[in-house]
Amino acid sequence: MQAIQFEDFSYHYPKTGTGLDRVSLEIPFGSFTVLTGANGGGKTTLCLAMTGLVPHFFGGSLSGQVLVEGQSTAGRSVAETAGGVGIVMEDYESQLVSLTVFEEIAFALENQGLPAALIQTRVSEALSAVGLDGLEQRELSALSGGQKQRLAVASVIASQPKILVLDEPASALDPEGAEELYALLAKLNREQGITVIVADHDLARALPYADTVIVMEQGRVALQGKPTDVFTKMLTDQVYAAAVPALRQLKGRLEKEHPALSDWLNVDAAASEINALLSPKRRLSLSA
Amino acid sequence: MEINKPVEMVQVASQGGKYRWVAIAALLLAIGSIMRIVSPSFAGVSPNWVITMYVITLLIIKPNISKAVAIGLVAGAINTFTSKSPLPHIGLLSEPIGALVCVLLMSLPFAFKVGPVSFRPAVIALLTTLASGFTFITTFKLIMGVPMQVYLYGMMPVVLFTAAANTVLTQILYYPARKLLGQEDDR
Amino acid sequence: MKNLAPLCNLLLTIMLSVWTVLLWNPLPLAALLALELILIGYAGQAGKLARPVLGLSLVAGFFAVIQLPFDVAIPTAIASGLKMMVMTVAFLLLFATTKLPGLTAALVKQARIPYEYAFLFTSALRFVPDFLAESQAVREAQTCRGYVPSRNPVKRLISYAALVEPMVLRAISRSETMAMSLELRGFGSARRTFSQQIEFHGRDYLVLTLLAAMTAVVVLYR
């Protein structure tokens, strides 16, 4: 069984008629997937389809199916599907509806009818998982943008979903904030085994963590696979090529002369390999 | 592979509308209560933004009578909580009555059209504000024992001018909001 | 009041208002006001509430004075000023001593208010700071554009509405995300529990008894 599986899934929004076009995908449990593509390529729709909001919330027409933990989203309510997959939406501030941090995280748990004692435990566990320990009684208005986003993550993982979807989570963050967020997602992925799916137009941020890249174009899956393979394809086939991280573009060019370079996951790895290739005289000090 | 074969599409009905009304009401009532605090007055007349916002909310979500009255009650409660004016909790009575008048007017089959323009939002805002305003000042008079002259010449004009300001605001703000939601003409 | 059940605090506030409506004599009204001020001090809210109470007493004093030219007897004028004070301070006291999540839980579980409306109340308050920040941006934009107010108040009102319009439209778009969030998190489920402590204890029943006794006294001897 896969965490998420799209079986020849097509979907059209009722008003605009656009959406997804014959998407087939398999996202295994425990993976870290980056979903990329130009605006309007279908990233958000794909995220929403994983939660059942597409089609239940919007209506519209569809064919094929989406399976979350082996169950078709079509036959279950959005809330039922949400027990297995949590989502942090791009406008995460509007996702938050309570006055205090505690109330926000407890919201879904209370709706599920969990006993008060269990809710207490779950809330403090979720807060410590996102690094907001002890802020239970803090009012939402006293949190920074980055903290609000972590709260949105905490309120989702408190229901203990196996899958976490984030739509453009870094769009409102500064570079340091984005880096911290990805480090947090990687930790959740590694330590709690949560399957992470992030939609992001910037691939450089996700490069050190992602094991799968999916490129969307006009509602279709243009490319999917391991980052290295997908980046190569993006460059050779010119599919959303501008989004390939600068490091990978450089690697792509070097590989025409020096094939079989290792996976450059960060600047240091790249620098040492470039240095090794260069003659001793021309070695650069590239370490970051 | 039969890639070029057109796919059979199944229609799915939208269920998203179930709690959209709560979201719209919460956000618009929040705007109403902050505008009540920050809005300037116009030649001494302060619009009542809380009423303006719940009238727009009710026009958009078209609730039944009990839901409308409950939204009015919540508007009054928010007002009690955020307003620093004396006796704001009379709003717990006057806003449900305003909302009731609003939803009853909405059920009437009048378009209030002048040429191509419908003044339905304006007319509804005017009468809703009058109903709420008169309930407020009359209750205030009964509780506080205000002299009749103060009631007639001090309080009534405030209600009339506020109603006029709300009429203008609601007419201007309602149509863009409805257009964004892609709602069809009311009737 | 911080140690009382939320619903008990709410009943206290309501009963203070009811007694105030019934009373027309300055002395008992002044006693109620004194009781409220003692409760404020006892709850440790004196610092926080000093300014609003002071501002309110100015308004109430003004309200009492402007009645005098209209042949209103002095005690009646004083009584009406006190009534305004007592009723408004009762609500200040409630909101200063009772946390909203607890009050919401009490309204739903004990007073049987449908959860949707209690939620509407708290979630609207949740967005107040957001829109306050947004309205400041609106005002700054207005100053930047060198906005010259027209002398005609109607024209001023119309141009002000145009400034508020983007805020309303943003609220409408945000409502879509919020509605999705509600759907995802099982809003409206019949199984809902509350993690707030709202049960009545001995002291709450004691307060309720005192409220009933006090009401009887007010009704009999007003």
XYZ file of C-alpha atoms in Angstrom:
697
model
C 0.000 0.000 0.000
C 1.202 3.509 -0.827
C 0.698 6.593 1.342
C -0.922 8.355 -1.570
C -1.837 7.026 -4.956
C -3.388 8.870 -7.899
C -4.928 6.500 -10.423
C -5.419 8.256 -13.754
C -7.090 11.099 -11.884
C -8.621 14.005 -13.796
C -10.521 16.853 -12.223
C -12.153 20.090 -13.426
C -13.221 22.956 -11.138
C -16.913 23.799 -11.672
C -16.363 27.438 -12.640
C -13.099 27.630 -14.546
C -13.035 24.116 -15.966
C -9.292 23.818 -15.313
C -7.720 21.431 -12.806
C -5.848 18.150 -13.147
C -5.364 16.074 -16.254
C -4.847 12.286 -16.013
C -2.520 12.319 -13.038
C -0.927 9.040 -12.002
C 1.358 9.084 -8.974
C 2.591 6.890 -6.167
C 3.978 8.399 -2.993
C 5.378 5.759 -0.632
C 5.163 5.935 3.170
C 8.073 7.725 4.824
C 9.125 9.636 1.710
C 9.872 13.356 1.402
C 8.393 14.686 -1.827
C 8.721 18.117 -3.412
C 6.015 19.201 -5.766
C 7.028 21.951 -8.153
C 5.954 23.741 -11.313
C 4.954 27.186 -12.522
C 1.975 29.018 -10.993
C -1.270 27.601 -12.326
C 0.396 24.269 -13.055
C -1.832 22.416 -10.607
C 0.299 22.194 -7.444
C -2.420 23.508 -5.139
C -5.128 21.378 -6.777
C -2.954 18.297 -6.373
C -2.448 19.110 -2.668
C -6.184 19.632 -2.177
C -6.953 16.365 -3.986
C -4.803 14.520 -1.423
C -7.107 15.771 1.355
C -10.426 15.136 -0.359
C -11.227 18.889 -0.444
C -10.988 18.343 -4.186
C -13.640 17.311 -5.125
C -15.837 17.411 -1.974
C -15.424 21.092 -1.051
C -15.441 22.548 -4.544
C -17.598 20.120 -6.505
C -16.805 19.775 -10.216
C -16.233 16.777 -12.451
C -13.685 14.003 -12.149
C -12.529 10.630 -13.353
C -10.106 8.118 -11.883
C -9.429 8.124 -8.162
C -7.146 9.208 -5.345
C -6.242 6.700 -2.643
C -4.997 7.897 0.734
C -3.613 5.013 2.807
C -5.377 2.704 0.385
C -8.810 4.337 0.829
C -10.506 6.269 -1.972
C -11.128 9.919 -1.016
C -14.367 9.853 -3.008
C -16.148 7.581 -0.557
C -15.085 9.348 2.649
C -15.827 12.713 4.190
C -13.103 15.362 4.218
C -12.794 15.043 8.003
C -12.350 11.252 7.760
C -9.587 11.594 5.157
C -7.999 14.323 7.301
C -7.417 11.755 10.041
C -4.681 10.286 7.860
C -3.436 13.325 5.983
C -2.942 16.824 7.382
C -2.516 19.945 5.266
C -1.022 23.381 5.915
C -2.384 25.707 3.262
C -0.600 28.616 1.628
C -2.734 31.163 3.499
C -2.068 29.392 6.791
C -3.151 32.436 8.824
C -6.753 31.970 7.673
C -6.495 28.320 8.653
C -6.114 29.363 12.304
C -9.461 30.037 13.974
C -8.919 30.205 17.747
C -7.892 32.849 20.254
C -5.117 30.912 21.997
C -2.449 28.414 20.986
C -3.987 25.678 23.147
C -7.473 26.150 21.689
C -6.079 26.082 18.167
C -4.332 22.743 18.556
C -7.191 21.285 20.615
C -9.796 22.337 18.010
C -9.691 19.240 15.798
C -9.184 16.935 18.800
C -12.240 18.357 20.565
C -14.269 17.970 17.363
C -13.188 14.323 17.300
C -14.535 13.947 20.824
C -11.272 13.018 22.559
C -11.180 13.171 26.387
C -9.699 16.298 27.979
C -6.665 14.558 29.517
C -5.586 13.065 26.200
C -6.031 16.443 24.505
C -3.690 18.051 27.073
C -0.983 15.491 26.305
C -1.403 15.718 22.541
C -1.244 19.527 22.599
C 1.991 19.678 24.570
C 3.554 16.936 22.428
C 2.624 18.753 19.218
C 3.984 22.040 20.549
C 7.296 20.521 21.522
C 7.554 18.765 18.132
C 7.467 22.154 16.383
C 9.625 23.950 18.957
C 6.923 26.058 20.583
C 7.091 24.378 23.995
C 5.100 25.984 26.787
C 3.253 28.548 24.655
C -0.181 26.969 25.337
C -1.764 30.100 26.809
C -0.234 32.547 24.315
C -2.753 34.521 22.226
C -2.474 34.056 18.472
C -2.093 37.783 17.924
C 1.132 37.688 19.979
C 2.806 35.177 17.616
C 5.119 36.043 14.728
C 4.336 34.879 11.181
C 6.805 32.014 11.446
C 5.400 30.947 14.809
C 1.862 30.987 13.393
C 2.995 28.648 10.650
C 4.568 26.291 13.187
C 1.308 26.443 15.093
C -0.549 25.451 11.917
C 1.819 22.468 11.602
C 1.306 21.586 15.278
C -2.489 21.784 14.991
C -2.309 19.333 12.101
C 0.143 16.805 13.578
C -1.748 16.737 16.888
C -4.254 14.465 15.112
C -1.281 12.154 14.391
C -1.664 11.863 10.620
C 0.828 9.670 8.774
C 1.014 12.160 5.909
C 1.683 15.911 6.017
C 1.039 18.162 2.999
C 2.239 21.783 2.851
C 1.276 24.161 0.056
C 3.936 26.837 -0.619
C 4.914 26.999 3.060
C 7.950 29.213 2.459
C 6.259 31.916 0.398
C 5.809 34.308 3.338
C 9.062 33.436 5.148
C 12.526 35.000 4.985
C 15.373 32.686 3.859
C 16.375 31.765 7.443
C 12.749 31.042 8.354
C 12.355 28.856 5.281
C 15.512 26.942 6.142
C 14.314 26.356 9.721
C 10.924 25.190 8.457
C 12.501 22.626 6.127
C 14.747 21.430 8.950
C 11.605 20.936 11.062
C 9.859 19.006 8.276
C 12.937 16.825 7.817
C 12.946 16.099 11.552
C 9.265 15.090 11.504
C 9.986 12.930 8.462
C 13.037 11.267 10.012
C 12.046 10.920 13.660
C 8.299 10.331 13.457
C 8.264 8.707 10.031
C 5.688 11.194 8.708
C 5.371 11.208 4.934
C 6.036 14.815 3.862
C 4.813 16.427 0.639
C 5.780 20.049 0.025
C 4.660 22.232 -2.868
C 7.375 24.801 -3.525
C 8.458 26.701 -6.624
C 11.975 27.003 -5.161
C 13.757 23.652 -5.288
C 17.033 24.759 -3.699
C 15.486 24.836 -0.213
C 14.205 21.273 -0.462
C 17.292 19.860 -2.142
C 19.013 18.521 1.013
C 15.899 16.622 2.171
C 13.773 15.534 -0.780
C 13.900 11.985 -2.068
C 11.287 12.528 -4.780
C 10.538 15.463 -7.085
C 7.304 15.909 -9.008
C 7.038 18.602 -11.691
C 3.538 19.767 -12.632
C 2.755 21.504 -15.898
C -0.725 22.564 -17.008
C -2.441 20.136 -14.661
C -0.305 17.174 -15.716
C 2.598 15.428 -14.097
C 5.445 16.404 -16.423
C 8.207 14.604 -14.517
C 8.546 12.492 -11.396
C 11.357 10.550 -9.809
C 14.571 10.899 -7.821
C 15.844 14.484 -7.604
C 19.011 13.790 -9.607
C 17.129 12.156 -12.470
C 14.386 14.768 -12.490
C 16.850 17.662 -12.497
C 18.713 16.140 -15.434
C 15.437 15.714 -17.317
C 14.341 19.263 -16.468
C 17.542 20.580 -18.012
C 17.673 18.352 -21.078
C 13.946 18.543 -21.891
C 13.648 22.174 -20.788
C 10.736 21.447 -18.440
C 10.512 24.317 -15.925
C 14.312 24.352 -16.232
C 14.789 27.757 -14.615
C 13.706 26.242 -11.300
C 16.554 23.732 -11.160
C 18.770 24.839 -8.246
C 21.803 26.828 -9.403
C 24.094 24.165 -8.003
C 22.425 21.503 -10.142
C 22.544 23.683 -13.240
C 26.289 24.045 -12.704
C 26.588 20.304 -12.151
C 24.629 19.678 -15.331
C 27.133 21.713 -17.311
C 30.187 20.164 -15.654
C 28.871 16.663 -16.256
C 29.227 17.174 -20.003
C 33.004 16.954 -19.394
C 33.158 15.115 -16.082
C 30.393 12.523 -15.860
C 29.608 10.647 -12.659
C 29.724 13.453 -10.131
C 28.139 12.623 -6.772
C 24.764 14.074 -5.613
C 25.495 17.633 -4.556
C 23.181 18.056 -1.610
C 24.848 21.203 -0.336
C 27.455 23.787 -1.285
C 30.258 22.149 0.704
C 29.911 18.805 -1.058
C 29.946 20.582 -4.410
C 32.954 22.704 -3.487
C 35.145 19.798 -2.432
C 34.364 17.844 -5.577
C 35.030 20.837 -7.827
C 38.290 21.426 -6.013
C 39.284 17.806 -6.554
C 38.634 18.175 -10.288
C 40.631 21.357 -10.631
C 44.405 21.289 -10.963
C 46.075 22.066 -7.631
C 47.177 25.505 -8.876
C 43.695 26.673 -9.728
C 41.982 25.441 -6.598
C 39.490 27.876 -5.179
C 38.385 28.552 -1.713
C 34.742 27.731 -2.248
C 33.632 26.485 1.100
C 30.655 28.390 2.334
C -2.312 2.982 -24.504
C -5.511 4.730 -25.375
C -4.037 8.125 -24.404
C -6.179 10.071 -26.825
C -9.448 8.557 -25.766
C -11.467 11.228 -23.906
C -12.026 10.368 -20.237
C -15.491 9.901 -18.815
C -16.012 12.620 -16.195
C -18.322 12.168 -13.209
C -20.037 15.222 -11.715
C -19.544 15.767 -7.977
C -21.751 18.144 -6.009
C -19.992 20.747 -3.865
C -20.323 20.276 -0.123
C -18.025 23.193 0.651
C -20.889 25.539 1.353
C -21.714 23.816 4.625
C -19.631 26.053 6.880
C -18.653 28.823 4.493
C -21.318 30.962 6.174
C -19.521 30.716 9.536
C -16.251 31.812 7.919
C -17.819 34.719 6.028
C -19.752 35.889 9.098
C -16.708 35.644 11.406
C -14.444 37.629 9.089
C -16.985 40.330 8.219
C -18.088 40.770 11.848
C -14.413 41.160 12.783
C -14.093 43.952 10.206
C -17.275 45.546 11.561
C -15.980 45.669 15.097
C -12.563 47.125 14.214
C -14.057 49.709 11.843
C -16.302 50.759 14.714
C -13.086 51.687 16.548
C -10.931 53.173 13.782
C -13.424 54.757 11.372
C -13.580 58.579 11.302
C -16.903 60.366 11.628
C -18.384 62.237 8.699
C -19.660 65.687 9.683
C -20.255 64.249 13.175
C -21.988 61.107 11.907
C -20.308 57.781 12.690
C -21.570 54.907 10.556
C -22.457 51.769 12.520
C -20.057 49.354 10.831
C -21.237 46.371 12.849
C -24.738 46.704 11.363
C -23.319 47.367 7.878
C -21.252 44.186 8.075
C -23.987 41.899 9.344
C -26.375 43.218 6.711
C -23.785 42.376 4.019
C -23.208 38.976 5.682
C -26.922 38.156 5.692
C -27.365 39.353 2.088
C -24.531 37.035 1.036
C -25.359 33.901 3.006
C -29.183 34.166 2.830
C -29.865 32.388 6.148
C -33.197 31.281 7.594
C -34.789 33.421 10.304
C -33.333 31.687 13.372
C -29.791 31.657 11.950
C -30.097 35.358 11.055
C -31.252 36.297 14.548
C -28.427 34.242 16.070
C -25.872 36.042 13.869
C -27.367 39.342 15.070
C -26.970 38.161 18.653
C -23.317 37.290 18.047
C -22.790 40.722 16.432
C -24.242 42.303 19.577
C -22.009 40.132 21.781
C -18.888 41.094 19.840
C -19.921 44.716 20.186
C -20.304 44.285 23.944
C -16.851 42.804 24.075
C -14.967 45.298 21.900
C -16.834 48.588 22.325
C -15.868 51.006 25.079
C -19.111 52.981 24.796
C -21.591 52.958 27.719
C -24.184 50.182 27.793
C -22.946 48.406 24.651
C -24.798 45.282 25.764
C -28.129 46.754 24.714
C -26.789 45.524 21.356
C -27.622 42.011 22.595
C -31.238 43.059 22.090
C -31.076 45.613 19.267
C -28.856 43.634 16.859
C -30.983 40.448 16.836
C -33.998 42.673 16.144
C -32.074 44.416 13.349
C -31.073 41.055 11.892
C -34.669 39.843 12.096
C -35.884 42.917 10.186
C -33.086 42.407 7.666
C -33.919 38.762 6.938
C -37.659 39.511 6.735
C -37.008 42.303 4.226
C -34.808 39.940 2.226
C -37.745 37.573 1.839
C -39.903 40.293 0.269
C -40.189 40.157 -3.503
C -39.016 43.717 -4.177
C -36.019 44.517 -6.367
C -35.959 48.289 -5.626
C -34.569 48.899 -9.090
C -33.900 52.306 -10.574
C -32.974 51.628 -14.173
C -30.408 48.823 -14.189
C -29.253 49.429 -10.600
C -30.846 47.589 -7.686
C -30.962 49.561 -4.444
C -32.030 46.527 -2.479
C -28.884 46.539 -0.229
C -29.381 50.261 0.474
C -33.067 49.925 1.379
C -32.425 46.879 3.579
C -29.495 48.589 5.337
C -31.597 51.706 5.939
C -34.529 49.868 7.523
C -32.314 47.448 9.461
C -30.312 50.308 10.970
C -33.503 52.169 11.869
C -34.946 49.073 13.545
C -31.760 48.389 15.477
C -31.183 52.056 16.321
C -34.692 52.697 17.599
C -34.599 49.532 19.663
C -31.298 50.695 21.141
C -32.341 54.228 22.079
C -35.762 53.165 23.323
C -34.269 50.492 25.565
C -31.695 53.025 26.714
C -34.477 55.476 27.557
C -36.451 52.849 29.475
C -33.486 51.707 31.544
C -31.948 55.102 32.161
C -35.062 57.269 32.339
C -33.836 59.744 29.735
C -36.087 62.851 29.413
C -38.337 62.843 26.348
C -36.689 65.955 24.868
C -33.245 64.304 24.974
C -34.724 61.186 23.370
C -36.453 63.134 20.575
C -33.899 65.818 19.792
C -30.646 64.243 20.998
C -30.937 60.537 20.200
C -33.377 60.214 17.289
C -31.311 62.380 14.902
C -28.253 60.222 15.624
C -30.201 57.119 14.580
C -31.440 58.808 11.392
C -28.006 60.022 10.332
C -26.350 56.699 11.173
C -28.969 54.917 9.085
C -28.226 57.258 6.160
C -24.484 56.572 6.407
C -25.049 52.797 6.613
C -27.290 52.967 3.549
C -24.461 54.456 1.487
C -21.790 52.071 2.823
C -23.814 48.894 2.334
C -24.793 49.807 -1.218
C -21.123 50.458 -2.114
C -19.582 47.440 -0.366
C -22.114 44.689 -1.073
C -21.840 44.345 -4.859
C -18.033 43.895 -5.101
C -18.228 41.228 -2.375
C -20.986 39.379 -4.181
C -19.134 39.605 -7.474
C -16.039 38.056 -5.902
C -18.123 35.150 -4.639
C -19.532 34.709 -8.128
C -23.092 34.841 -6.851
C -25.886 35.308 -9.344
C -28.407 38.127 -9.159
C -30.616 37.753 -6.101
C -33.858 37.431 -7.964
C -14.328 35.407 40.298
C -11.322 33.743 38.666
C -12.015 30.652 40.773
C -15.698 30.505 39.895
C -17.205 28.518 37.040
C -17.545 30.652 33.884
C -21.323 30.316 33.802
C -21.493 31.486 37.411
C -19.587 34.656 36.468
C -21.907 35.232 33.545
C -24.964 34.868 35.804
C -23.441 37.330 38.263
C -22.992 39.864 35.454
C -26.517 39.338 34.189
C -28.008 39.669 37.671
C -26.052 42.868 38.336
C -27.692 44.278 35.184
C -31.142 43.066 36.216
C -30.895 44.648 39.674
C -29.668 47.869 38.065
C -32.684 48.008 35.764
C -35.006 47.566 38.770
C -33.338 50.075 41.079
C -33.935 53.847 40.950
C -32.389 54.897 44.250
C -28.788 56.244 44.180
C -27.779 54.558 47.449
C -28.234 50.867 46.549
C -26.823 51.616 43.091
C -23.739 53.127 44.681
C -23.489 50.015 46.856
C -23.561 47.790 43.743
C -20.843 49.905 42.153
C -18.769 49.601 45.309
C -19.273 45.822 45.241
C -18.037 45.707 41.640
C -14.978 47.810 42.471
C -14.169 45.499 45.392
C -14.482 42.478 43.090
C -12.155 44.156 40.585
C -9.600 44.753 43.328
C -10.030 41.228 44.673
C -9.446 39.771 41.190
C -6.233 41.786 40.894
C -7.547 43.706 37.871
C -7.415 47.198 39.421
C -4.419 48.273 37.334
C -5.842 46.978 34.083
C -9.354 48.368 34.554
C -8.522 51.711 36.212
C -8.459 53.660 32.958
C -11.634 52.308 31.361
C -13.528 52.735 34.650
C -12.272 56.306 35.002
C -13.209 57.138 31.407
C -16.604 55.577 31.947
C -17.238 57.622 35.093
C -16.586 60.818 33.107
C -19.160 59.757 30.493
C -21.638 58.761 33.206
C -21.081 62.037 35.089
C -21.636 64.020 31.904
C -24.762 61.995 31.197
C -26.113 62.764 34.680
C -25.371 66.497 34.374
C -26.944 67.066 30.944
C -30.266 65.804 32.293
C -30.501 68.585 34.867
C -31.727 71.325 32.468
C -34.687 69.086 31.623
C -36.326 69.284 35.053
C -34.914 65.927 36.145
C -34.551 65.638 39.918
C -30.944 65.514 41.092
C -31.201 62.048 42.735
C -32.727 60.627 39.537
C -29.932 62.129 37.443
C -27.313 60.669 39.796
C -29.116 57.312 39.730
C -29.058 57.173 35.930
C -25.338 57.985 35.850
C -24.745 55.204 38.393
C -26.884 52.773 36.407
C -24.722 53.344 33.364
C -21.617 52.718 35.468
C -22.837 49.580 37.217
C -24.059 47.857 34.057
C -21.002 48.602 31.970
C -18.504 47.795 34.729
C -20.307 44.458 35.219
C -19.249 43.456 31.702
C -15.714 44.813 32.090
C -15.446 42.654 35.201
C -16.759 39.573 33.402
C -14.298 39.847 30.521
C -11.377 40.629 32.839
C -11.951 37.598 35.057
C -13.363 34.939 32.738
C -11.352 33.374 29.932
C -13.299 33.194 26.682
C -12.650 29.509 25.888
C -14.186 28.609 29.253
C -17.125 30.930 28.695
C -17.698 29.418 25.248
C -17.606 25.885 26.632
C -20.052 26.876 29.385
C -22.453 28.528 26.939
C -22.494 25.437 24.744
C -22.539 22.679 27.350
C -24.487 24.311 30.179
C -26.555 27.021 28.495
C -27.218 24.853 25.403
C -26.212 27.529 22.889
C -25.443 25.818 19.542
C -21.655 25.481 19.206
C -21.632 27.111 15.736
C -22.655 30.471 17.225
C -20.296 30.317 20.193
C -17.541 29.499 17.703
C -18.619 32.394 15.456
C -18.130 34.726 18.413
C -14.605 33.595 19.347
C -13.377 33.187 15.778
C -14.536 36.723 14.890
C -12.529 38.015 17.863
C -9.555 35.938 16.650
C -9.445 37.994 13.420
C -9.857 41.412 15.072
C -6.081 42.018 15.535
C -5.412 40.939 11.916
C -7.881 43.445 10.506
C -6.728 46.147 12.908
C -3.255 45.828 11.377
C -4.764 45.835 7.895
C -6.820 48.955 8.603
C -3.653 50.742 9.714
C -2.123 49.865 6.348
C -5.222 51.328 4.702
C -4.793 54.549 6.637
C -1.113 54.784 5.749
C -1.900 54.202 2.077
C -4.398 57.016 2.344
C -1.750 59.401 3.732
C 0.813 58.318 1.128
C -1.493 59.005 -1.778
C -1.856 62.565 -0.552
C -5.547 61.991 0.058
C -7.274 65.373 0.409
C -10.607 65.014 2.190
C -13.504 66.581 0.349
C -15.586 69.168 2.178
C -18.722 67.269 1.311
C -19.240 64.570 4.008
C -21.139 62.278 1.631
C -18.266 62.352 -0.857
C -15.871 61.701 2.029
C -17.937 58.712 3.122
C -17.998 57.309 -0.414
C -14.235 57.634 -0.862
C -13.682 56.080 2.561
C -15.845 53.110 1.564
C -13.566 52.643 -1.451
C -10.637 52.346 0.971
C -12.412 49.714 3.048
C -13.507 47.677 0.014
C -10.180 45.801 -0.471
C -10.322 44.712 3.167
C -13.827 43.286 2.685
C -12.762 41.511 -0.494
C -9.721 40.002 1.211
C -11.972 38.787 3.996
C -14.196 37.051 1.443
C -11.197 35.286 -0.126
C -9.806 34.319 3.274
C -13.184 32.835 4.198
C -12.586 30.090 1.629
C -9.427 28.862 3.378
C -11.116 29.179 6.752
C -14.105 27.152 5.552
C -11.742 24.445 4.258
C -9.940 24.432 7.597
C -13.258 23.915 9.403
C -14.166 21.078 7.061
C -10.773 19.374 7.520
C -10.913 19.595 11.275
C -14.334 18.054 11.643
C -16.223 21.219 12.605
C -19.878 20.563 13.363
C -19.329 17.016 14.606
C -21.850 15.861 17.173
C -19.145 14.103 19.192
C -17.445 17.344 20.290
C -15.873 17.535 23.737
C -14.442 20.568 25.563
C -11.185 20.508 27.457
C -12.089 23.499 29.639
C -12.971 23.061 33.328
C -16.478 24.477 33.659
C -18.118 22.335 36.344
C -19.883 23.975 39.289
C -18.307 23.527 42.717
C -19.453 24.378 46.235
C -18.418 28.031 45.945
C -20.398 28.413 42.716
C -23.561 27.126 44.399
C -22.902 29.510 47.276
C -22.681 32.451 44.852
C -25.874 31.311 43.098
C -27.710 31.223 46.439
C -26.474 34.724 47.257
C -27.619 35.946 43.830
C -31.109 34.540 44.385
C -31.329 36.058 47.873
C -30.115 39.421 46.613
C -32.665 39.381 43.787
C -35.448 38.750 46.290
C -34.240 41.687 48.410
C -34.092 44.008 45.376
C -37.556 43.023 44.160
C -39.142 43.385 47.627
C -37.490 46.568 48.853
C -36.741 48.660 45.779
